[in-house]
Amino acid sequence: MVHSFRAPPILPWAWLVNRLTSPLTVDDYLGMLDPLWSARHPAGRVGAVRPEGPGAATLTIRPGRGWTGHRAGQYLPVGVEIDGVRHWRTYSITSPPGDSDVTLAVKAHPDGRVSPHMVHRTVPGTVLRLGPAQGEFTLPEPLPDRILFITAGSGITPVMGMLRTLARCRTAPDTLLLHSAPTPAECLFRDELATLEQELPWLRIHLNHTRYDGRLTSDRIAGVCPDWRDRDAWVCGPAGLLDTAERQWASVGLEGRLRVERFHLTPVQPPGEGAVGGRVRFARSGVETDAAAGTPLLAVGEAAGVPMPYGCRRGLCFGCLVPLVEGRVRDLRSGELRHGQSELIQTCVNAAAGSLTLDL
Amino acid sequence: MALPASAPDATRTEELGRELDRLRAEIVTGRGAADAHYIHTVIAVQRGCEVAGRCALAVSLLPPAWVAGTTLLALAKTLDNMELGHNILHGQWDWLGDPAIHSTTWEWDFATPAAAWKRTHNHQHHTYTNVVGRDRDLGYTVLRMAPEQPWHPVHLLQPVFAALLAPVFEWGIALYDLEVDAVPSGRKSLRSFLGEATTLLRKAVRQSAKDYVLFPLLAGPSALPCLLGNLTASAARNIWAHTVIFCGHFPADVHTFTYTEEEIEGESRGEWYLRQIQGSANIEGGPLLHVLSGNLSHQIEHHLFPDLPSNRYAELAPQVREICARHGLPYVSGPLWRQYASMWGRVLRHALP
């Protein structure tokens, strides 16, 4: 699926004013007065940091003008400045869509650089850069009749966003959450989960504690949820759990009703044999160059001397979006092909799949 | 006078390379929040001066507003060109990880497009610094600045060229970046030349329309003084940029080199550093001079480490000077007036055979 990106509307007077500020744009000046006024580099301001179990916190963020909204279950690329340098990471959004504030749940990895900073050293008022919300691990429209969520560890976070969204619906599907944490104390959102279960007649929660109960296996899932075949399932957690679920659902031919969310991005890798690159034309600068099938278009453009917009270089921040005028590109993470016609593509994770033209 | 490159023995040259690499590594590992704060501050000051200057020029029928507006706009254009544009386009701030302050996305209020300038400046000039026949910045293809360059009668007029170039320096640079001379020689195809010329034209029209049409029109009754203020600010920026750049490479004691392609290819890290030291000159002065010159007053440090943040050159300078003294190398440095006079002496000297 294509990540949606909505460019901010161009106001009628903006054309003239942008001529007056050339080579900058009005957005550059607005963003300098308050980063939240920038549409080109969306940002948000941290309102509160609330502890959420050991080594975890919920950050409440007020997004600015460039924010284009999200769907429950999506994750958000966040650019945080540490010692002058901007680092990009993604975190699950735990707030329902439509709220003026967005909340993120962040678990501090002991060896990490960014997550401990987010959890322990971020103060209200901190400005974070925001990418557009991403991911297809979301609730469909219309909702299915019965839902099964299976989560482990911090895999609960995107599901928390979905639960809070469902909690606001007048009628919600019959829902079972099967969540696994090492011990009760290490279970994120423990109190809130208990409250939700008490208040919502359609919600059942089963907690699994690996310290005493062991890991979630196919048998255990089937044991807790005998009607798992009849439910639409969402699974999020460590790779082992996702693999288990994928095998279990595939064994009965129901992989279409299973959605999984992998926290670790598939690394960018060159496509397999048979993939060909092509000739890349940069329409505005008039540059033409050959591109290999495994080289991101960002690198192709930079090598050819074209000034390329860029961001995190990892497919997170959408700072490198360029309209694809014609031709096809291949996503180096998933192998998925995409066609032109002014679609905005991320040049840092897409390579040429045949000849193409970029509006740059 | 261009002197032949002095050649210390190979061991000393390699030691020089190691010492300078160490200096570089110290700065790279020490870069942090204070440096980020510096560049953000310069950007804010530049934009503040620009907005204030434009506002004052909008009512520049009043003479004090004209003086203030022109001064502020000249200041803004100078900061944009020197401390911001030149240095950001060198990649000095790429490490911030900020897409808004990056060599691949930055564009400046200067006639030549950033991409064209990066090719002739970052690549050609910084690689072949002061090598006769390779560094086109050595006289910018119209002036004769070294005895090894062939003399033609037209060079008798070069003091006039150099003086006329100063107030329109950005246009000189824009035409120079097009490398018209590379088309007949086959180094550049006619097609890519035309493509670049179109890009330049588009940029130049946009920048000129802003300064010489749109803002004067918006100024209404102050249109004429506003236009004159904008012309004055651009000319002042151009004269200043011309002065700083010519003083950085053309005072009398700066060396030129007659290396062959093979000699440049085979240059060691130490030898490259050595050529950069001998091919550049510093201007001495206070912090304001350094900021307004984009720290190109530390031209030697800039040529040694073109991608280190410019705000660090001042702390590197005494260390580089000490290393040069220890290795018996020249370190050409002097106050602005002396470098300026010396540069003109060289222009005049090489006008003659």
XYZ file of C-alpha atoms in Angstrom:
713
model
C 0.000 0.000 0.000
C 1.106 3.515 -0.761
C 1.879 5.690 2.234
C -0.451 8.627 1.923
C 1.017 12.098 1.992
C -1.063 15.216 1.710
C 0.863 18.342 0.767
C -0.311 21.421 2.674
C -2.595 23.623 0.543
C -0.962 26.554 -1.225
C -2.695 29.767 -0.207
C -3.520 32.215 -3.005
C -1.144 34.892 -1.769
C 1.620 32.378 -1.157
C 2.838 32.489 -4.765
C 3.669 36.194 -4.629
C 5.125 36.029 -1.134
C 7.295 33.048 -2.050
C 8.643 35.107 -4.968
C 9.560 37.815 -2.462
C 11.358 35.382 -0.167
C 13.112 33.434 -2.946
C 15.188 31.288 -2.693
C 13.527 30.667 0.689
C 9.801 30.171 1.165
C 7.408 31.784 3.620
C 7.409 28.430 5.372
C 11.113 28.880 6.186
C 10.343 32.143 7.998
C 7.258 30.767 9.757
C 9.193 27.712 10.901
C 11.881 29.954 12.339
C 9.387 31.939 14.428
C 7.792 28.717 15.674
C 8.751 25.262 14.373
C 5.078 24.263 14.703
C 4.134 26.748 11.969
C 6.257 24.979 9.375
C 4.347 22.806 6.933
C 7.384 21.676 4.962
C 9.137 20.317 8.058
C 6.257 19.234 10.297
C 6.934 19.456 14.014
C 5.214 18.983 17.336
C 5.777 20.204 20.870
C 5.908 17.837 23.826
C 3.217 18.688 26.372
C 3.794 15.991 28.961
C 5.933 12.936 29.609
C 4.113 10.375 31.760
C 5.803 7.232 33.107
C 4.195 4.095 31.688
C 5.610 1.086 33.508
C 9.322 0.492 34.061
C 11.556 2.267 31.516
C 8.645 3.407 29.405
C 6.785 6.665 28.992
C 3.881 8.180 27.148
C 4.702 11.443 25.403
C 1.873 13.829 24.675
C 2.643 15.896 21.584
C 0.775 18.870 20.135
C 1.434 18.690 16.383
C 1.778 21.843 14.295
C 0.564 23.059 10.901
C 2.231 20.320 8.884
C 0.450 17.445 10.669
C -1.801 15.413 8.378
C -3.426 13.083 10.896
C -3.239 9.338 11.458
C -5.277 6.159 11.738
C -5.415 4.036 14.893
C -2.536 1.554 14.940
C -0.138 3.592 12.788
C 3.362 4.582 13.812
C 5.087 7.912 13.562
C 8.606 8.837 12.481
C 10.013 11.270 15.044
C 13.137 13.406 14.634
C 14.721 14.261 17.978
C 17.726 16.540 18.395
C 20.429 15.169 20.685
C 23.573 17.265 21.146
C 22.848 19.212 17.973
C 22.275 16.170 15.767
C 18.839 15.076 14.596
C 18.046 11.363 14.954
C 15.004 9.662 13.438
C 13.077 6.804 15.036
C 9.532 5.492 14.745
C 7.111 5.060 17.633
C 3.561 3.742 17.778
C 0.771 6.258 18.160
C -1.448 5.355 21.104
C -4.041 8.110 20.821
C -7.279 7.874 18.829
C -7.378 9.800 15.530
C -8.844 13.290 15.559
C -7.523 14.412 18.958
C -5.629 17.700 19.059
C -2.774 15.910 20.852
C -0.986 12.790 19.706
C 0.418 10.374 22.256
C 3.361 8.063 21.680
C 4.460 5.189 23.873
C 8.229 4.826 24.032
C 10.145 2.039 25.735
C 13.756 2.872 26.618
C 16.213 0.337 25.251
C 19.116 0.095 27.722
C 21.741 0.296 24.952
C 19.822 2.737 22.796
C 20.752 6.314 22.096
C 17.400 7.819 21.237
C 14.758 5.932 23.238
C 16.372 6.566 26.686
C 16.613 10.231 25.702
C 12.918 10.250 24.808
C 11.866 8.534 28.047
C 14.224 10.050 30.624
C 15.555 13.326 29.273
C 12.692 14.839 27.274
C 10.971 17.756 28.992
C 7.686 19.505 28.194
C 8.294 22.144 25.549
C 10.747 20.025 23.554
C 10.165 20.320 19.816
C 10.215 17.113 17.802
C 10.136 16.848 14.018
C 7.321 14.598 12.803
C 7.025 12.519 9.669
C 3.649 11.526 8.273
C 2.017 8.627 10.158
C 2.723 5.332 8.456
C 1.746 1.705 8.466
C -1.111 -0.553 7.467
C -1.485 -2.214 10.873
C -4.793 -0.414 11.348
C -8.485 -1.024 11.906
C -10.434 -1.496 8.675
C -13.608 0.347 7.735
C -16.178 -1.170 8.364
C -15.025 -3.014 11.457
C -15.032 -6.843 11.474
C -17.485 -8.768 13.684
C -14.887 -10.230 16.012
C -11.331 -9.163 16.785
C -8.309 -10.930 18.275
C -5.272 -8.887 19.297
C -2.117 -10.817 20.174
C 0.720 -8.710 21.538
C 3.945 -9.148 23.454
C 6.156 -6.616 25.217
C 5.973 -3.164 23.670
C 3.962 -4.736 20.826
C 0.952 -3.606 22.870
C 1.482 0.044 21.869
C -0.177 0.139 18.415
C -3.007 -2.049 19.760
C -3.464 0.411 22.632
C -4.229 3.085 20.011
C -6.812 0.774 18.440
C -8.392 -0.150 21.808
C -8.747 3.514 22.791
C -10.307 4.211 19.405
C -12.740 1.295 19.754
C -13.584 2.463 23.279
C -15.032 5.639 21.760
C -17.287 3.780 19.326
C -20.934 3.374 20.277
C -20.789 -0.305 19.365
C -17.549 -2.210 19.105
C -16.814 -5.751 17.887
C -16.334 -8.552 20.372
C -12.635 -8.214 21.171
C -10.092 -10.450 22.868
C -6.644 -9.137 23.749
C -4.000 -11.747 24.451
C -0.992 -9.888 25.814
C 2.312 -11.320 26.945
C 4.766 -9.584 29.324
C 7.621 -11.013 31.416
C 5.954 -10.199 34.769
C 2.846 -8.251 35.862
C 5.084 -5.343 36.897
C 6.577 -5.130 33.430
C 3.213 -5.045 31.698
C 2.734 -1.687 29.960
C -0.623 0.070 30.496
C -1.552 -2.502 33.184
C -3.905 -0.266 35.173
C -5.562 1.174 32.110
C -6.099 -2.304 30.635
C -7.799 -3.423 33.846
C -10.070 -0.361 33.813
C -10.939 -0.835 30.140
C -11.848 -4.476 30.689
C -14.084 -3.527 33.575
C -15.861 -0.763 31.696
C -16.231 -2.289 28.251
C -18.563 -5.282 27.989
C -17.219 -6.280 24.558
C -13.571 -6.482 25.691
C -11.856 -9.498 27.227
C -8.189 -9.415 28.215
C -5.963 -12.391 28.879
C -2.519 -11.662 30.276
C 0.303 -14.131 29.784
C 3.426 -13.791 31.947
C 6.379 -15.480 30.316
C 8.294 -15.705 33.613
C 5.633 -18.151 34.916
C 3.569 -19.217 31.911
C 6.216 -19.436 29.192
C 5.995 -17.922 25.732
C 2.895 -17.721 23.602
C 2.673 -20.780 21.384
C 0.108 -21.840 18.804
C -1.431 -24.219 21.345
C -1.710 -21.542 23.974
C -3.277 -19.088 21.519
C -5.806 -21.738 20.448
C -6.375 -22.649 24.103
C -7.195 -19.106 25.217
C -9.116 -18.274 22.068
C -10.811 -21.440 20.701
C -12.636 -19.413 17.995
C -9.424 -17.833 16.636
C -10.303 -18.998 13.121
C -13.443 -16.844 13.192
C -11.726 -13.632 14.220
C -9.764 -10.966 12.344
C -6.372 -10.995 14.026
C -3.697 -8.373 14.664
C -0.341 -9.542 16.010
C 2.504 -7.322 17.177
C 5.628 -8.254 19.108
C 8.989 -9.982 18.710
C 9.786 -11.803 15.465
C 9.303 -15.234 17.099
C 5.692 -14.487 17.977
C 4.969 -13.102 14.495
C 6.477 -16.197 12.855
C 4.429 -18.464 15.124
C 1.231 -16.638 14.235
C 2.002 -16.582 10.526
C 2.563 -20.365 10.515
C -0.563 -20.985 12.548
C -2.856 -18.916 10.307
C -1.182 -20.180 7.095
C -1.705 -23.800 8.187
C -5.460 -23.311 7.888
C -5.283 -21.035 4.847
C -6.475 -17.944 6.723
C -3.444 -15.667 6.251
C -5.793 -13.059 4.751
C -7.373 -12.472 8.164
C -4.040 -11.994 9.944
C -2.221 -8.677 10.147
C 1.246 -8.508 11.652
C 3.413 -5.530 12.568
C 7.181 -5.932 12.564
C 8.907 -3.324 14.707
C 12.273 -3.785 13.076
C 12.158 -2.393 9.593
C 13.093 -4.747 6.834
C 16.584 -3.604 5.910
C 17.051 -1.901 2.577
C 18.463 -4.507 0.277
C 19.224 -4.759 -3.422
C 16.516 -6.582 -5.362
C 17.067 -10.141 -6.486
C 18.184 -11.393 -9.855
C 16.330 -10.273 -12.917
C 15.643 -6.776 -11.580
C 16.840 -4.062 -13.923
C 17.492 -0.386 -13.290
C 17.031 2.203 -15.972
C 17.644 5.681 -17.245
C 16.613 8.381 -14.774
C 15.681 11.811 -16.069
C 15.490 14.783 -13.708
C 12.945 16.946 -15.491
C 13.720 20.343 -13.972
C 17.495 20.216 -13.912
C 17.755 18.471 -17.281
C 20.167 15.858 -15.902
C 19.981 12.296 -17.193
C 21.826 9.352 -15.752
C 21.774 5.558 -15.520
C 20.563 3.951 -12.302
C 21.267 0.444 -11.047
C 18.360 -1.663 -9.803
C 19.718 -1.695 -6.247
C 20.731 1.965 -5.843
C 18.294 4.340 -4.119
C 17.258 7.231 -6.379
C 18.528 9.668 -3.749
C 22.064 8.330 -4.222
C 21.607 8.280 -8.002
C 20.606 11.944 -8.024
C 23.334 13.044 -5.654
C 25.976 11.255 -7.710
C 24.690 13.072 -10.787
C 24.942 16.427 -9.017
C 21.205 17.058 -8.704
C 20.225 18.867 -5.485
C 18.042 16.191 -3.884
C 15.807 16.869 -0.890
C 16.779 14.404 1.795
C 16.010 13.464 5.347
C 16.728 10.422 7.484
C 17.891 8.282 4.512
C 16.049 5.320 6.039
C 12.551 5.724 4.724
C 11.235 7.179 7.958
C 10.874 10.917 7.763
C 9.535 11.529 4.233
C 11.912 14.456 3.872
C 13.044 13.167 0.471
C 9.666 13.013 -1.272
C 9.831 13.799 -4.996
C 6.983 13.531 -7.524
C 7.475 10.662 -9.970
C 6.368 12.067 -13.334
C 6.448 8.794 -15.217
C 7.985 5.362 -14.990
C 8.183 2.789 -12.232
C 10.140 2.525 -8.998
C 10.868 -0.424 -6.748
C 10.711 -0.110 -2.962
C 14.011 -1.565 -1.753
C 12.466 -2.706 1.530
C 9.518 -4.655 0.201
C 10.279 -5.107 -3.498
C 6.917 -3.512 -4.241
C 6.610 -1.641 -7.539
C 4.975 1.740 -7.941
C 3.878 3.731 -10.980
C 4.268 7.385 -11.846
C 1.694 10.064 -12.531
C 2.894 12.587 -9.967
C 2.908 10.181 -7.064
C 5.279 11.310 -4.340
C 7.977 8.736 -3.766
C 10.648 8.442 -1.100
C 13.897 8.594 -3.050
C 15.961 7.151 -0.201
C 14.290 3.722 -0.313
C 13.144 3.502 -3.922
C 15.221 2.475 -6.931
C 14.562 2.684 -10.644
C 12.563 -0.195 -12.146
C 13.030 0.775 -15.767
C 13.397 4.269 -17.119
C 11.668 7.049 -15.249
C 11.354 10.805 -14.835
C 11.444 12.686 -11.551
C 10.072 16.196 -11.150
C 13.308 17.674 -9.852
C 55.279 36.926 -6.718
C 54.532 33.269 -7.157
C 57.284 31.174 -5.672
C 58.054 27.585 -6.587
C 56.638 25.111 -4.108
C 59.182 24.355 -1.425
C 59.491 20.630 -0.861
C 60.288 19.398 2.651
C 61.406 15.784 2.760
C 58.813 13.027 2.514
C 59.007 11.929 6.159
C 58.293 15.428 7.421
C 55.441 15.792 4.958
C 53.831 12.592 6.198
C 54.246 13.767 9.789
C 52.548 17.024 8.798
C 49.675 15.003 7.331
C 49.287 12.985 10.521
C 49.276 16.081 12.736
C 46.644 17.802 10.624
C 44.515 14.638 10.478
C 44.618 14.564 14.280
C 43.439 18.179 14.461
C 40.618 17.342 12.100
C 39.549 14.295 14.125
C 39.432 16.360 17.328
C 37.006 18.817 15.774
C 34.869 16.092 14.183
C 34.391 14.239 17.469
C 33.822 17.493 19.386
C 31.027 18.819 17.169
C 27.799 19.251 19.097
C 25.006 21.408 20.440
C 27.096 24.608 20.654
C 27.959 24.401 16.951
C 24.308 23.720 16.081
C 23.326 26.750 18.170
C 25.863 28.863 16.268
C 24.530 28.088 12.799
C 20.919 28.458 13.925
C 21.805 31.867 15.348
C 23.498 33.027 12.144
C 20.464 31.908 10.132
C 18.129 33.787 12.488
C 20.265 36.963 12.370
C 20.510 36.782 8.580
C 16.745 36.426 8.144
C 16.093 39.112 10.746
C 18.393 41.561 8.930
C 16.769 40.712 5.623
C 13.206 41.312 6.846
C 14.169 44.504 8.710
C 16.165 45.788 5.735
C 13.327 45.148 3.284
C 10.832 46.868 5.594
C 13.062 49.938 5.990
C 13.605 50.156 2.225
C 9.837 50.082 1.704
C 9.760 53.587 3.261
C 13.166 54.639 1.960
C 11.944 58.033 0.762
C 13.084 58.934 4.280
C 16.903 59.105 4.091
C 17.586 57.461 7.479
C 15.363 54.529 6.440
C 17.330 54.244 3.201
C 20.649 54.120 5.030
C 19.406 51.622 7.620
C 17.619 49.454 5.051
C 20.534 49.338 2.637
C 22.988 48.524 5.419
C 20.799 45.757 6.844
C 20.154 44.267 3.410
C 23.864 44.352 2.535
C 24.552 42.628 5.843
C 21.873 39.992 5.170
C 23.167 39.310 1.662
C 26.741 39.064 2.940
C 25.822 36.575 5.675
C 23.707 34.565 3.232
C 26.523 34.415 0.714
C 29.544 33.911 2.938
C 28.907 32.356 6.362
C 25.757 30.482 5.303
C 25.773 29.695 1.574
C 29.455 29.060 0.984
C 29.886 26.982 4.120
C 26.636 24.999 4.075
C 27.223 24.134 0.410
C 30.629 22.804 1.442
C 28.769 20.239 3.561
C 30.079 21.789 6.789
C 26.696 21.335 8.467
C 25.513 18.058 6.918
C 26.285 16.276 10.193
C 23.349 18.058 11.871
C 21.035 15.650 10.047
C 18.691 18.570 9.373
C 17.245 18.474 5.850
C 16.747 22.241 6.026
C 20.460 22.985 6.574
C 22.185 20.609 4.199
C 24.516 20.870 1.225
C 22.096 18.986 -1.011
C 19.068 21.176 -0.311
C 20.449 24.646 0.451
C 19.885 27.429 -2.063
C 21.259 30.964 -1.745
C 20.407 34.533 -2.724
C 23.124 34.538 -5.357
C 22.817 34.458 -9.145
C 24.593 31.134 -9.663
C 22.576 28.025 -8.715
C 24.059 26.117 -5.767
C 24.649 22.964 -7.825
C 26.720 24.715 -10.510
C 28.810 26.488 -7.920
C 29.467 23.288 -5.983
C 30.953 21.719 -9.114
C 33.406 24.501 -9.995
C 34.203 25.492 -6.424
C 34.028 22.413 -4.192
C 35.298 20.021 -6.771
C 37.592 21.823 -9.196
C 39.006 24.623 -7.061
C 39.400 22.681 -3.816
C 40.958 19.672 -5.535
C 43.398 21.526 -7.798
C 44.079 24.551 -5.592
C 46.498 26.906 -7.352
C 47.700 24.353 -9.897
C 48.313 26.357 -13.064
C 46.129 25.088 -15.885
C 43.910 23.028 -13.586
C 42.530 25.464 -11.013
C 40.308 27.770 -13.050
C 39.935 29.977 -9.950
C 43.516 31.047 -10.551
C 42.445 34.199 -12.401
C 38.934 32.905 -13.179
C 39.989 32.291 -16.826
C 40.235 36.052 -17.509
C 43.045 37.268 -15.238
C 46.705 36.231 -15.280
C 47.856 35.594 -11.705
C 50.997 33.433 -12.116
C 54.127 33.807 -14.237
C 53.513 30.333 -15.686
C 50.278 31.487 -17.288
C 50.910 32.654 -20.876
C 50.802 36.429 -21.336
C 48.630 38.038 -23.987
C 48.379 41.752 -24.747
C 44.815 41.738 -23.408
C 46.265 41.160 -19.941
C 47.450 44.776 -19.974
C 43.831 45.618 -19.229
C 43.418 43.163 -16.384
C 43.589 45.772 -13.588
C 40.511 47.306 -15.230
C 38.800 43.885 -15.515
C 39.520 43.086 -11.881
C 38.126 46.439 -10.730
C 35.039 46.160 -12.936
C 34.436 42.595 -11.800
C 34.158 43.517 -8.111
C 30.708 45.203 -8.052
C 29.165 42.517 -10.308
C 31.094 39.609 -8.823
C 28.060 37.302 -8.483
C 27.371 37.633 -12.213
C 31.003 36.956 -12.993
C 30.838 33.803 -10.863
C 27.551 32.740 -12.495
C 29.033 33.003 -16.002
C 32.268 31.396 -14.838
C 30.348 28.421 -13.386
C 28.812 27.817 -16.817
C 32.316 26.904 -18.057
C 31.745 28.206 -21.586
C 35.425 27.473 -22.252
C 34.799 23.757 -21.608
C 32.431 23.418 -24.579
C 34.914 23.937 -27.463
C 37.479 21.786 -25.643
C 34.938 18.950 -25.466
C 35.030 18.711 -21.658
C 31.347 19.661 -21.603
C 28.643 18.778 -24.128
C 26.648 21.545 -25.748
C 23.513 19.864 -24.448
C 24.516 19.959 -20.800
C 25.811 23.518 -21.271
C 22.416 24.631 -22.565
C 20.683 22.817 -19.713
C 22.848 24.604 -17.163
C 22.406 27.943 -18.903
C 18.620 27.528 -18.664
C 18.826 26.680 -14.959
C 21.025 29.726 -14.378
C 18.714 31.975 -16.343
C 15.700 30.827 -14.346
C 17.467 31.409 -11.044
C 18.930 34.744 -12.117
C 15.559 36.029 -13.334
C 13.926 35.008 -10.063
C 16.568 36.691 -7.905
C 16.689 39.845 -10.061
C 12.912 40.140 -10.251
C 12.761 40.064 -6.480
C 15.366 42.789 -5.909
C 14.844 45.035 -8.901
C 11.132 44.698 -9.740
C 8.882 43.219 -7.035
C 10.213 44.946 -3.920
C 10.542 48.373 -5.597
C 6.964 48.033 -6.907
C 5.710 47.163 -3.431
C 7.515 50.214 -2.053
C 5.139 52.465 -4.044
C 6.327 56.064 -3.666
C 9.671 54.751 -2.360
C 10.181 52.625 -5.493
C 13.246 54.445 -6.794
C 15.180 54.697 -3.509
C 14.209 51.073 -2.806
C 15.643 50.006 -6.177
C 18.801 52.012 -5.529
C 19.079 50.520 -2.041
C 18.803 46.991 -3.422
C 21.397 47.726 -6.114
C 23.725 49.232 -3.523
C 23.323 46.280 -1.141
C 24.039 43.759 -3.907
C 27.042 45.743 -5.127
C 28.410 46.093 -1.588
C 28.063 42.341 -1.029
C 29.776 41.669 -4.378
C 32.689 44.017 -3.694
C 33.169 42.498 -0.249
C 33.029 38.898 -1.545
C 35.504 39.786 -4.314
C 37.842 41.360 -1.755
C 37.757 38.403 0.644
C 38.202 35.793 -2.066
C 41.003 37.614 -3.885
C 42.800 38.250 -0.592
C 42.543 34.533 0.206
C 44.522 33.334 -2.790
C 46.323 36.178 -4.545
C 48.585 38.011 -2.090
C 52.196 37.998 -3.294
C 53.495 35.226 -1.005
C 50.926 32.624 -2.027
C 52.442 29.847 -4.139
C 51.247 28.503 -7.440
C 52.068 25.028 -8.695
C 52.914 23.537 -12.046
C 52.029 19.949 -11.261
C 51.155 17.470 -13.958
C 48.014 15.376 -13.762
C 50.112 12.371 -12.635
C 51.756 14.382 -9.880
C 48.365 15.446 -8.539
C 47.025 11.886 -8.777
C 50.049 10.590 -6.873
C 49.877 13.261 -4.161
C 49.905 11.905 -0.594
C 47.618 13.285 2.114
C 50.563 15.245 3.556
C 51.500 16.680 0.159
C 47.911 17.716 -0.455
C 47.823 19.530 2.891
C 51.142 21.164 2.032
C 49.780 22.524 -1.251
C 46.666 23.864 0.497
C 48.792 25.714 3.084
C 51.052 27.209 0.437
C 48.155 28.121 -1.851
C 46.071 30.134 0.646
C 46.365 33.298 2.730
C 44.632 34.500 5.889
C 43.251 37.900 6.805
C 43.745 39.041 10.401
C 40.972 40.854 12.245
C 38.241 40.674 14.854
C 35.281 38.307 15.201
C 33.044 40.544 13.062
C 35.484 40.362 10.153
C 35.579 36.582 10.473
C 31.786 36.178 10.466
C 31.251 38.632 7.599
C 33.914 36.929 5.522
C 32.279 33.557 6.158
C 35.468 32.739 8.070
C 37.308 32.772 4.741
C 39.610 35.125 6.630
C 40.856 31.705 7.810
C 41.379 30.650 4.212
C 44.306 28.370 5.120
C 42.237 26.442 7.667
C 39.312 26.374 5.243
C 41.471 24.884 2.503
C 42.899 22.279 4.854
C 39.460 21.330 6.220
C 36.796 22.620 3.819
C 34.036 20.529 5.438
C 34.628 21.413 9.098
C 32.173 23.944 10.583
C 33.450 27.457 9.878
C 32.984 28.592 13.489
C 35.824 26.244 14.448
C 38.446 27.750 12.122
C 39.358 30.451 14.651
C 40.362 27.851 17.254
C 42.217 25.805 14.626
C 44.208 28.772 13.312
C 46.795 29.085 16.126
C 47.360 25.318 16.065
C 47.842 25.256 12.297
C 50.174 28.245 12.532
C 52.211 26.471 15.213
C 52.468 23.301 13.089
C 53.602 25.368 10.101
C 56.230 27.148 12.178
C 57.561 23.840 13.479
C 57.820 22.394 9.984
C 59.356 25.564 8.543
C 56.357 26.210 6.293
C 55.054 29.608 5.240
C 51.804 30.756 6.856
C 50.722 33.778 4.855
C 48.656 36.032 7.078
C 48.172 39.764 7.445
C 45.670 42.553 8.045
C 43.092 43.212 5.362
C 44.737 46.366 3.994
C 48.060 44.631 3.522
C 46.598 41.539 1.832
C 44.449 43.782 -0.337
C 47.394 45.910 -1.465
C 49.507 42.801 -2.041
C 46.737 41.227 -4.137
C 46.501 44.332 -6.324
C 50.281 44.353 -6.665
C 50.032 40.847 -8.079
C 47.225 41.795 -10.478
C 49.343 44.718 -11.754
C 52.572 42.725 -11.910
C 51.102 39.950 -14.071
C 49.395 42.405 -16.392
C 52.874 42.780 -17.818
C 54.828 39.979 -19.547
